Tab-separated table of C-alpha atoms and ligand atoms in Angstrom:
chain	number	residue	atom	x	y	z
A	298	MET	CA	0.046	-0.096	-0.013
A	299	SER	CA	1.116	3.473	-0.804
A	300	PRO	CA	1.892	5.742	2.267
A	301	ARG	CA	-0.887	7.828	3.584
A	302	GLU	CA	-1.092	11.333	2.036
A	303	ALA	CA	-0.281	14.375	3.976
A	304	TRP	CA	-0.795	18.186	3.406
A	305	ALA	CA	2.214	19.694	1.659
A	306	THR	CA	2.236	22.993	3.806
A	307	ARG	CA	0.767	24.186	7.078
A	308	VAL	CA	-1.344	26.853	5.157
A	309	GLY	CA	-2.730	24.087	2.983
A	310	PHE	CA	-4.607	22.515	5.866
A	311	ILE	CA	-5.762	25.873	7.210
A	312	LEU	CA	-7.026	26.884	3.688
A	313	ALA	CA	-8.731	23.305	3.014
A	314	ALA	CA	-10.590	23.726	6.605
A	315	VAL	CA	-11.505	27.232	5.848
A	316	GLY	CA	-12.760	26.328	2.395
A	317	SER	CA	-14.778	23.546	4.045
A	318	ALA	CA	-16.226	25.855	6.571
A	319	VAL	CA	-16.920	28.744	4.323
A	320	GLY	CA	-19.694	27.537	2.188
A	321	LEU	CA	-23.551	28.069	1.629
A	322	GLY	CA	-23.689	28.176	5.386
A	323	ASN	CA	-22.039	31.573	5.262
A	324	VAL	CA	-23.592	33.119	2.266
A	325	TRP	CA	-26.953	31.748	2.025
A	326	ARG	CA	-28.075	30.490	5.431
A	327	PHE	CA	-26.370	32.994	7.790
A	328	PRO	CA	-27.953	36.196	6.334
A	329	PHE	CA	-31.550	34.718	6.391
A	330	GLN	CA	-31.041	33.340	9.877
A	331	VAL	CA	-29.972	36.946	11.055
A	332	GLY	CA	-33.178	38.219	9.308
A	333	GLN	CA	-35.522	35.776	10.864
A	334	GLU	CA	-34.121	35.857	14.295
A	335	GLY	CA	-34.048	39.617	14.849
A	336	GLY	CA	-30.851	41.096	13.458
A	337	GLY	CA	-28.150	42.053	15.720
A	338	ALA	CA	-29.626	40.054	18.711
A	339	PHE	CA	-28.983	36.931	16.656
A	340	LEU	CA	-25.596	38.057	15.767
A	341	LEU	CA	-24.528	38.555	19.249
A	342	ILE	CA	-25.556	35.028	20.488
A	343	TYR	CA	-24.237	33.319	17.416
A	344	LEU	CA	-20.906	34.900	18.103
A	345	LEU	CA	-21.150	33.569	21.643
A	346	PHE	CA	-21.911	30.058	20.554
A	347	VAL	CA	-19.113	30.041	17.916
A	348	VAL	CA	-16.582	30.352	20.750
A	349	ALA	CA	-18.247	28.362	23.411
A	350	ILE	CA	-19.645	25.515	21.390
A	351	GLY	CA	-18.026	25.650	18.010
A	352	PHE	CA	-14.293	25.875	19.078
A	353	PRO	CA	-14.339	23.093	21.642
A	354	ALA	CA	-16.298	20.786	19.243
A	355	MET	CA	-13.975	21.549	16.453
A	356	LEU	CA	-10.896	20.490	18.693
A	357	VAL	CA	-12.651	17.308	19.392
A	358	GLU	CA	-12.569	16.260	15.697
A	359	PHE	CA	-9.018	17.523	15.302
A	360	VAL	CA	-7.912	15.304	18.180
A	361	VAL	CA	-9.619	12.243	16.815
A	362	GLY	CA	-8.264	12.626	13.349
A	363	ARG	CA	-4.818	13.436	14.234
A	364	ARG	CA	-4.535	10.591	16.936
A	365	THR	CA	-5.614	7.813	14.710
A	366	ASP	CA	-4.510	9.102	11.193
A	367	ARG	CA	-7.674	7.597	9.840
A	368	ASN	CA	-10.751	8.278	8.145
A	369	PRO	CA	-13.803	8.685	10.635
A	370	VAL	CA	-15.028	5.032	10.401
A	371	GLY	CA	-11.600	3.666	10.988
A	372	ALA	CA	-10.835	6.367	13.646
A	373	LEU	CA	-13.917	5.569	15.793
A	374	ARG	CA	-13.371	1.821	15.249
A	375	GLN	CA	-9.798	2.202	16.547
A	376	LEU	CA	-10.631	4.285	19.619
A	377	ALA	CA	-13.860	3.543	20.701
A	378	SER	CA	-15.732	0.591	22.246
A	379	GLY	CA	-19.339	-0.503	22.361
A	380	PRO	CA	-21.886	1.443	20.286
A	381	PHE	CA	-19.560	4.432	19.975
A	382	ARG	CA	-17.447	2.301	17.357
A	383	TYR	CA	-20.180	3.079	14.772
A	384	ILE	CA	-20.311	6.702	14.951
A	385	GLY	CA	-18.026	6.933	11.964
A	386	TRP	CA	-20.774	5.211	9.956
A	387	ILE	CA	-23.139	8.224	10.766
A	388	PHE	CA	-20.588	10.581	9.587
A	389	VAL	CA	-20.172	8.793	6.122
A	390	ALA	CA	-23.966	8.307	5.630
A	391	THR	CA	-24.458	12.062	6.504
A	392	GLY	CA	-21.801	13.164	4.069
A	393	PHE	CA	-23.229	11.054	1.305
A	394	VAL	CA	-26.720	12.442	1.880
A	395	ILE	CA	-25.629	16.146	2.196
A	396	LEU	CA	-23.373	16.201	-0.748
A	397	SER	CA	-26.229	14.753	-2.848
A	398	TYR	CA	-28.312	17.871	-2.398
A	399	TYR	CA	-25.699	20.415	-1.647
A	400	SER	CA	-24.510	19.900	-5.156
A	401	VAL	CA	-28.084	20.516	-6.428
A	402	VAL	CA	-28.149	24.118	-4.602
A	403	ALA	CA	-24.564	24.770	-5.813
A	404	GLY	CA	-25.906	24.033	-9.356
A	405	TRP	CA	-28.447	26.916	-8.885
A	406	THR	CA	-25.769	29.314	-7.885
A	407	ILE	CA	-23.890	28.649	-11.185
A	408	ARG	CA	-27.210	29.228	-13.047
A	409	TYR	CA	-27.624	32.667	-11.175
A	410	VAL	CA	-24.216	33.680	-12.417
A	411	LEU	CA	-25.219	32.879	-15.879
A	412	ILE	CA	-28.595	34.665	-15.350
A	413	GLY	CA	-26.890	37.886	-14.323
A	414	LEU	CA	-24.376	37.835	-17.299
A	415	ARG	CA	-27.072	36.758	-19.923
A	416	ASP	CA	-30.655	37.430	-19.080
A	417	GLY	CA	-30.673	39.771	-16.019
A	418	TYR	CA	-32.335	39.403	-12.645
A	419	VAL	CA	-36.152	39.959	-12.549
A	420	ALA	CA	-37.057	42.946	-10.188
A	421	ASP	CA	-40.582	42.264	-9.199
A	422	GLY	CA	-41.401	39.846	-6.431
A	423	ALA	CA	-43.532	37.396	-8.325
A	424	GLY	CA	-41.293	37.348	-11.403
A	425	ALA	CA	-38.294	36.648	-9.255
A	426	GLU	CA	-40.033	33.899	-7.570
A	427	ALA	CA	-40.858	32.358	-10.916
A	428	GLN	CA	-37.303	32.732	-12.068
A	429	PHE	CA	-36.124	30.822	-8.985
A	430	LEU	CA	-38.680	27.939	-9.400
A	431	THR	CA	-37.505	27.331	-12.991
A	432	VAL	CA	-33.972	27.347	-11.996
A	433	ALA	CA	-34.630	25.288	-8.827
A	434	SER	CA	-36.127	22.064	-10.117
A	435	GLY	CA	-36.552	20.052	-13.379
A	436	LEU	CA	-34.159	18.955	-15.994
A	437	ASP	CA	-31.978	21.917	-16.095
A	438	ALA	CA	-31.498	21.765	-12.288
A	439	VAL	CA	-30.293	18.033	-12.889
A	440	GLY	CA	-27.857	19.174	-15.596
A	441	PHE	CA	-26.180	21.974	-13.359
A	442	HIS	CA	-26.081	19.542	-10.445
A	443	ALA	CA	-24.230	17.068	-12.838
A	444	ILE	CA	-21.733	19.872	-13.888
A	445	PHE	CA	-21.067	20.772	-10.310
A	446	MET	CA	-20.599	17.056	-9.229
A	447	ALA	CA	-18.143	16.555	-12.106
A	448	ILE	CA	-16.042	19.377	-10.949
A	449	VAL	CA	-15.899	18.055	-7.409
A	450	ILE	CA	-15.055	14.708	-8.663
A	451	GLY	CA	-12.165	16.037	-10.899
A	452	ILE	CA	-10.662	17.750	-7.890
A	453	VAL	CA	-11.020	15.202	-5.332
A	454	ALA	CA	-9.655	12.479	-7.527
A	455	LEU	CA	-6.506	14.311	-8.030
A	456	GLY	CA	-5.769	13.813	-4.137
A	457	ILE	CA	-4.628	16.054	-1.130
A	458	ARG	CA	-1.810	17.956	-2.584
A	459	ARG	CA	-2.499	18.057	-6.318
A	460	GLY	CA	-6.342	18.541	-6.076
A	461	ILE	CA	-7.653	19.798	-2.798
A	462	GLU	CA	-4.731	21.796	-1.686
A	463	ILE	CA	-4.366	23.545	-4.976
A	464	ALA	CA	-7.918	24.186	-5.583
A	465	VAL	CA	-8.467	25.906	-1.894
A	466	THR	CA	-5.311	27.942	-2.520
A	467	VAL	CA	-7.188	29.624	-5.333
A	468	ILE	CA	-10.644	29.642	-4.027
A	469	VAL	CA	-10.270	30.894	-0.478
A	470	PRO	CA	-8.379	34.175	-1.336
A	471	ALA	CA	-10.648	34.717	-4.206
A	472	ILE	CA	-13.726	34.416	-1.931
A	473	VAL	CA	-11.911	37.012	0.556
A	474	LEU	CA	-11.186	39.458	-2.218
A	475	ILE	CA	-14.718	39.318	-3.958
A	476	ALA	CA	-16.498	39.544	-0.647
A	477	GLY	CA	-14.346	42.500	0.461
A	478	GLY	CA	-14.978	44.240	-2.903
A	479	LEU	CA	-18.774	43.730	-2.754
A	480	ALA	CA	-18.855	45.017	0.942
A	481	ILE	CA	-17.042	48.241	-0.201
A	482	TYR	CA	-19.578	48.538	-2.925
A	483	ALA	CA	-22.614	47.823	-0.515
A	484	PHE	CA	-21.200	50.615	1.810
A	485	THR	CA	-22.010	53.106	-1.047
A	486	LEU	CA	-25.625	52.354	-1.131
A	487	GLU	CA	-28.200	54.698	0.028
A	488	ALA	CA	-29.639	52.572	2.846
A	489	ALA	CA	-26.278	51.329	4.101
A	490	SER	CA	-26.458	53.090	7.467
A	491	ALA	CA	-29.912	51.860	8.150
A	492	ALA	CA	-28.943	48.292	7.275
A	493	TYR	CA	-25.892	48.559	9.453
A	494	SER	CA	-27.645	49.631	12.579
A	495	TYR	CA	-30.137	46.855	12.140
A	496	TYR	CA	-27.460	44.307	11.745
A	497	LEU	CA	-24.826	45.634	14.197
A	498	THR	CA	-26.898	46.980	17.024
A	499	PRO	CA	-28.082	43.994	19.224
A	500	ASP	CA	-31.350	44.775	20.864
A	501	LEU	CA	-31.003	42.860	24.264
A	502	SER	CA	-34.736	43.159	24.627
A	503	VAL	CA	-35.170	40.919	21.672
A	504	VAL	CA	-32.615	38.578	23.002
A	505	ALA	CA	-34.658	38.402	26.253
A	506	ALA	CA	-37.859	37.907	24.545
A	507	ASP	CA	-36.887	35.461	21.934
A	508	TRP	CA	-33.989	33.504	23.361
A	509	GLN	CA	-35.942	30.244	22.798
A	510	SER	CA	-35.838	30.445	19.193
A	511	ILE	CA	-32.657	32.436	18.715
A	512	ALA	CA	-30.507	30.032	20.772
A	513	PRO	CA	-31.079	26.788	19.042
A	514	ALA	CA	-30.983	28.570	15.725
A	515	ALA	CA	-27.536	30.149	16.611
A	516	ALA	CA	-26.268	26.873	17.892
A	517	GLY	CA	-27.289	25.033	14.702
A	518	GLN	CA	-25.794	27.655	12.571
A	519	ALA	CA	-22.525	27.499	14.530
A	520	PHE	CA	-22.291	23.810	14.059
A	521	PHE	CA	-23.147	23.975	10.279
A	522	THR	CA	-20.981	26.721	9.268
A	523	LEU	CA	-17.912	25.218	10.939
A	524	SER	CA	-18.446	21.890	9.127
A	525	LEU	CA	-18.939	20.015	12.272
A	526	GLY	CA	-20.690	16.802	13.152
A	527	MET	CA	-19.652	14.804	9.945
A	528	GLY	CA	-16.005	13.974	10.490
A	529	VAL	CA	-14.722	16.582	7.960
A	530	MET	CA	-12.315	17.973	10.478
A	531	ILE	CA	-11.379	14.298	11.681
A	532	THR	CA	-10.485	13.695	8.007
A	533	TYR	CA	-8.500	16.755	7.406
A	534	ALA	CA	-6.769	16.446	10.453
A	535	SER	CA	-5.784	12.838	9.788
A	536	TYR	CA	-3.382	14.304	7.150
A	537	LEU	CA	-1.592	16.494	9.573
A	538	GLU	CA	1.803	15.932	11.457
A	539	GLU	CA	2.006	15.876	15.310
A	540	ASP	CA	3.903	19.132	15.921
A	541	ARG	CA	1.085	21.271	14.966
A	542	ASN	CA	-0.679	23.450	17.377
A	543	LEU	CA	-4.364	22.445	16.927
A	544	GLY	CA	-5.685	25.251	19.288
A	545	THR	CA	-4.113	28.036	16.918
A	546	ASP	CA	-5.033	26.479	13.798
A	547	GLY	CA	-8.829	26.022	15.157
A	548	ALA	CA	-8.877	29.535	16.114
A	549	ILE	CA	-7.491	30.751	12.791
A	550	ILE	CA	-10.020	28.644	10.930
A	551	ILE	CA	-12.938	29.727	13.115
A	552	GLY	CA	-11.883	33.264	12.786
A	553	PHE	CA	-11.915	33.386	9.103
A	554	ASP	CA	-15.351	31.603	8.776
A	555	THR	CA	-16.887	34.140	11.139
A	556	LEU	CA	-15.307	36.968	9.390
A	557	VAL	CA	-16.726	35.860	5.872
A	558	ALA	CA	-20.076	35.419	7.500
A	559	PHE	CA	-19.957	38.842	8.889
A	560	VAL	CA	-18.804	40.332	5.668
A	561	VAL	CA	-21.494	38.700	3.907
A	562	GLY	CA	-24.010	40.436	6.260
A	563	LEU	CA	-22.442	43.710	5.319
A	564	ILE	CA	-23.135	43.097	1.652
A	565	VAL	CA	-26.567	41.532	1.879
A	566	PHE	CA	-28.462	43.892	4.352
A	567	PRO	CA	-27.512	47.029	2.561
A	568	ILE	CA	-28.754	45.675	-0.730
A	569	LEU	CA	-32.099	44.471	0.810
A	570	PHE	CA	-32.585	47.706	2.553
A	571	THR	CA	-31.940	49.661	-0.584
A	572	ALA	CA	-34.465	47.604	-2.571
A	573	GLY	CA	-36.909	48.097	0.211
A	574	VAL	CA	-37.111	44.171	1.358
A	575	ASP	CA	-37.809	43.567	4.940
A	576	PRO	CA	-35.012	41.186	6.081
A	577	ALA	CA	-37.211	39.244	8.105
A	578	ASP	CA	-39.375	38.219	4.992
A	579	PRO	CA	-37.135	36.197	2.646
A	580	GLY	CA	-36.801	33.009	4.489
A	581	ALA	CA	-34.885	30.330	2.809
A	582	GLY	CA	-35.434	31.975	-0.774
A	583	ALA	CA	-33.513	34.739	0.585
A	584	ILE	CA	-30.481	35.176	-1.818
A	585	PHE	CA	-32.192	33.336	-4.747
A	586	VAL	CA	-35.257	35.455	-4.653
A	587	SER	CA	-35.216	38.620	-2.833
A	588	LEU	CA	-31.552	39.381	-3.020
A	589	ALA	CA	-31.720	38.497	-6.772
A	590	ALA	CA	-34.612	40.722	-7.179
A	591	ALA	CA	-32.753	43.447	-5.396
A	592	PHE	CA	-29.895	43.075	-7.857
A	593	ALA	CA	-32.344	44.044	-10.500
A	594	ASP	CA	-33.044	47.355	-8.802
A	595	ILE	CA	-29.676	48.691	-8.127
A	596	GLN	CA	-26.870	50.301	-10.278
A	597	LEU	CA	-24.822	47.592	-12.137
A	598	GLY	CA	-27.009	45.085	-10.359
A	599	TRP	CA	-26.167	42.295	-13.050
A	600	LEU	CA	-22.485	42.520	-12.528
A	601	VAL	CA	-22.841	42.812	-8.602
A	602	GLY	CA	-25.025	39.861	-8.638
A	603	ALA	CA	-22.876	37.735	-10.959
A	604	LEU	CA	-19.942	38.333	-8.748
A	605	PHE	CA	-22.040	37.630	-5.742
A	606	PHE	CA	-23.376	34.288	-7.052
A	607	ALA	CA	-19.712	33.300	-8.378
A	608	THR	CA	-18.451	33.613	-4.730
A	609	VAL	CA	-21.462	31.490	-3.529
A	610	ALA	CA	-20.508	28.865	-6.176
A	611	ILE	CA	-16.829	28.638	-5.390
A	612	ALA	CA	-17.436	28.672	-1.647
A	613	ALA	CA	-19.888	25.796	-2.088
A	614	LEU	CA	-17.171	24.130	-4.111
A	615	SER	CA	-14.655	23.965	-1.522
A	616	SER	CA	-17.220	22.686	0.968
A	617	ALA	CA	-18.396	20.028	-1.230
A	618	ILE	CA	-14.813	18.915	-1.970
A	619	SER	CA	-14.541	18.400	1.996
A	620	LEU	CA	-17.895	16.526	2.117
A	621	MET	CA	-16.628	14.114	-0.674
A	622	GLU	CA	-13.163	13.566	0.913
A	623	VAL	CA	-14.904	12.147	4.004
A	624	VAL	CA	-16.474	9.280	2.054
A	625	VAL	CA	-13.340	8.779	-0.326
A	626	SER	CA	-11.103	8.508	2.603
A	627	TYR	CA	-13.121	5.825	4.106
A	628	LEU	CA	-13.057	3.736	0.850
A	629	ILE	CA	-9.322	4.201	0.393
A	630	ASP	CA	-8.514	3.406	3.997
A	631	GLU	CA	-10.913	0.669	4.688
A	632	ARG	CA	-11.833	-0.831	1.406
A	633	GLY	CA	-8.311	-0.385	-0.160
A	634	MET	CA	-9.702	1.394	-3.333
A	635	ASP	CA	-7.519	3.715	-5.242
A	636	ARG	CA	-8.505	7.263	-5.102
A	637	PRO	CA	-9.602	7.784	-8.650
A	638	THR	CA	-12.068	4.802	-8.662
A	639	ALA	CA	-13.479	5.626	-5.254
A	640	THR	CA	-14.078	9.224	-6.201
A	641	ALA	CA	-15.737	8.487	-9.465
A	642	GLY	CA	-17.845	5.769	-7.929
A	643	ILE	CA	-19.033	7.928	-4.952
A	644	GLY	CA	-19.595	10.908	-7.162
A	645	VAL	CA	-21.795	9.235	-9.592
A	646	ALA	CA	-23.705	7.567	-6.775
A	647	MET	CA	-24.182	10.880	-5.005
A	648	PHE	CA	-25.194	12.515	-8.196
A	649	LEU	CA	-28.050	9.879	-8.638
A	650	LEU	CA	-29.095	10.163	-5.191
A	651	GLY	CA	-29.442	14.026	-5.726
A	652	VAL	CA	-31.501	13.688	-8.822
A	653	PRO	CA	-34.887	13.583	-7.005
A	654	ALA	CA	-33.777	16.568	-5.048
A	655	ALA	CA	-33.177	18.393	-8.263
A	656	LEU	CA	-36.593	17.439	-9.700
A	657	ASP	CA	-38.676	18.625	-6.749
A	658	LEU	CA	-38.144	21.081	-4.003
A	659	VAL	CA	-40.189	18.995	-1.459
A	660	LEU	CA	-37.683	16.280	-1.836
A	661	LEU	CA	-34.731	18.566	-1.440
A	662	ASP	CA	-36.385	19.625	1.977
A	663	LEU	CA	-36.803	15.885	2.847
A	664	PHE	CA	-33.224	15.360	2.432
A	665	ASP	CA	-32.028	18.612	3.835
A	666	LEU	CA	-33.897	18.377	7.167
A	667	PHE	CA	-33.019	14.870	7.779
A	668	ALA	CA	-29.395	15.238	7.179
A	669	ASP	CA	-28.853	18.629	8.549
A	670	GLN	CA	-31.164	18.761	11.632
A	671	ILE	CA	-30.935	14.930	12.582
A	672	LEU	CA	-28.022	13.143	11.374
A	673	LEU	CA	-25.516	15.862	11.640
A	674	VAL	CA	-26.478	16.741	15.201
A	675	LEU	CA	-26.718	12.974	16.153
A	676	GLY	CA	-23.259	12.440	14.911
A	677	GLY	CA	-21.673	15.461	16.740
A	678	LEU	CA	-23.566	14.638	19.922
A	679	LEU	CA	-22.396	10.887	20.108
A	680	LEU	CA	-18.869	12.061	19.351
A	681	SER	CA	-18.846	14.591	21.938
A	682	ILE	CA	-20.231	12.229	24.546
A	683	PHE	CA	-17.645	9.719	23.556
A	684	VAL	CA	-14.605	12.034	23.599
A	685	GLY	CA	-15.792	14.145	26.654
A	686	TRP	CA	-16.741	11.358	28.948
A	687	ALA	CA	-14.806	8.275	27.790
A	688	TYR	CA	-11.709	9.500	25.956
A	689	ALA	CA	-10.955	12.673	27.814
A	690	THR	CA	-7.328	11.858	29.288
A	691	GLU	CA	-5.945	10.897	25.815
A	692	ALA	CA	-7.814	13.604	24.020
A	693	ILE	CA	-6.033	16.208	26.343
A	694	GLU	CA	-2.792	14.332	25.834
A	695	GLU	CA	-3.312	14.622	22.003
A	696	LEU	CA	-4.125	18.249	22.045
A	697	GLU	CA	-1.030	19.079	24.204
A	698	LYS	CA	1.260	17.764	21.326
A	699	GLY	CA	2.426	20.749	19.492
A	700	ILE	CA	1.206	23.047	22.277
A	701	GLY	CA	2.609	21.992	25.667
A	702	PRO	CA	1.046	21.169	29.020
A	703	LEU	CA	-2.336	22.689	29.218
A	704	GLY	CA	-3.147	22.502	32.764
A	705	ARG	CA	-6.532	23.900	33.581
A	706	VAL	CA	-7.088	24.915	29.989
A	707	GLY	CA	-7.222	21.363	29.157
A	708	SER	CA	-9.936	20.574	31.782
A	709	LEU	CA	-11.831	23.745	30.899
A	710	TRP	CA	-11.877	22.365	27.249
A	711	ILE	CA	-13.219	19.004	28.320
A	712	TRP	CA	-15.946	20.326	30.431
A	713	LEU	CA	-17.142	22.717	27.646
A	714	VAL	CA	-17.454	19.643	25.694
A	715	ARG	CA	-19.127	17.332	28.322
A	716	VAL	CA	-21.883	19.924	29.496
A	717	PRO	CA	-22.567	22.857	27.187
A	718	VAL	CA	-21.856	21.179	23.845
A	719	VAL	CA	-23.645	18.073	24.737
A	720	LEU	CA	-26.695	19.859	26.046
A	721	VAL	CA	-26.982	22.330	23.220
A	722	LEU	CA	-26.764	19.253	20.561
A	723	LEU	CA	-29.184	17.187	22.608
A	724	ILE	CA	-31.686	20.095	22.655
A	725	ALA	CA	-31.123	20.764	18.942
A	726	LEU	CA	-31.706	17.092	18.275
A	727	ILE	CA	-35.031	16.947	19.847
A	728	LEU	CA	-36.066	20.128	18.241
A	729	GLY	CA	-34.841	18.763	14.920
A	730	ILE	CA	-36.838	15.530	15.400
A	731	LEU	CA	-39.824	17.520	16.107
A	732	GLU	CA	-39.452	19.616	13.087
A	733	TYR	CA	-39.034	16.638	10.802
A	734	VAL	CA	-42.143	14.992	12.136
A	735	SER	CA	-44.054	18.046	11.366
A	736	PHE	CA	-42.452	18.158	7.927
A	737	LEU	CA	-43.380	14.684	7.337
A	738	THR	CA	-46.946	14.954	8.455
A	739	GLY	CA	-47.312	18.426	6.730
A	740	PRO	CA	-45.672	19.263	3.533
A	741	PHE	CA	-44.492	15.914	2.639
A	742	ALA	CA	-47.742	14.142	3.307
A	743	GLU	CA	-49.405	16.881	1.116
A	744	TRP	CA	-46.919	16.213	-1.554
A	745	LEU	CA	-47.742	12.597	-1.386
A	746	GLY	CA	-51.287	13.447	-1.823
A	747	TRP	CA	-52.491	11.987	1.543
B	38	LIG	N1	-19.763	24.293	6.437
B	38	LIG	C1	-20.178	24.459	5.127
B	38	LIG	C2	-21.117	25.656	4.899
B	38	LIG	O1	-21.042	26.603	5.765
B	38	LIG	C3	-21.045	23.158	4.887
B	38	LIG	C4	-20.344	21.976	5.124
B	38	LIG	C5	-19.381	21.444	4.501
B	38	LIG	C6	-20.819	21.119	6.253
B	38	LIG	N2	-19.135	20.314	5.133
B	38	LIG	C7	-19.740	20.150	6.356
B	38	LIG	C8	-21.730	21.293	7.270
B	38	LIG	C9	-19.913	19.143	7.176
B	38	LIG	C10	-21.760	20.105	8.210
B	38	LIG	C11	-20.786	19.133	8.162
B	38	LIG	O2	-21.821	25.716	3.935
């Protein structure tokens, strides 16, 4: 067997992890969560959770990956006993389902770049909605899903150094540059100051009144945006050397991800305010309907829009790469497949699984809710229980490599994992299951014609 691959440079690992973290979660999900959950109030709680929940949970995955040098299935089989040995399977299954429809949504973003450059965005609400519906499902959506998946396969098949590391070295700086430019542009818009004050002044009375809905939404967003709960960070850390300071690396990765989400807010809200859209309205259609319509209303909107959607598309690409790598690393390590075969096989299977989601939005929701709100949270919860309660001493020892003795900080970390992380995930799981049940008995039952 050939030796296990490794990152060529320190920056390579950080860029790949940032590329994974920065994705649809930052550009699509974050602004509409802010809009739905009360603006600055949500932002404040979200930042708190990123630090108190996201950071410790990311270190858990890093430690497991570097300790074992394995894919998530192999890693957990090596470390854990009893039912915890199967956590890795949940991760691989989750990655499989998420990427199948993530690629569909990414296909829409490619379409929206072309719409800006070729046909133009539609200004009136109903027209924009109709435009979205033609893009979102049907044979065209299948076609763009195929194109996106083919690009992901091409990159992952080339391997860690020649494929993933090179791709993220181009993608991540490009995201930062384009997003920075768009934020400066948004600053010049008429309603910018009203938008900033909505976004940046947390209203503590809103926090007090709505914390029951703000807190789970903020926790879920923190987990999703940092690519946690699915073994991505286990897999990426398994290609690392032992002398790395995982604490610093984690802080840099989280800092970047948070910065990008923050800057996206600085772009989206001035545009929505200038076009007169209430940010609480858009919901999940936010960037594809309201924001696209807003592009039709502003100066040079076609160009700004095309650049914005191009950013979304490349951000989705580097996240999709990480999702595929989890499954591919499993096939290489555990099944002894070679990388190109594993990648092509998995890519085609994921494409096929995504086809129903590309044909019908209700089916896309069916996949999305299940993977996002149940599988992801369940995987993260089980891993945190295992590492926090059954593997704490070894975990601290592993974290200390490359940092030095941690003393109290080590116990602080483990206690954050044992209680706040576990509790938040448990609550999120319960809420997620309830929401899924109401989806199954509501929109899905209706779709089935019951
Ligand atoms: N973090 C990515 C985003 O913000 C999505 C993502 C990629 C992800 N890999 C993941 C989410 C693994 C959860 C688990 O879009």
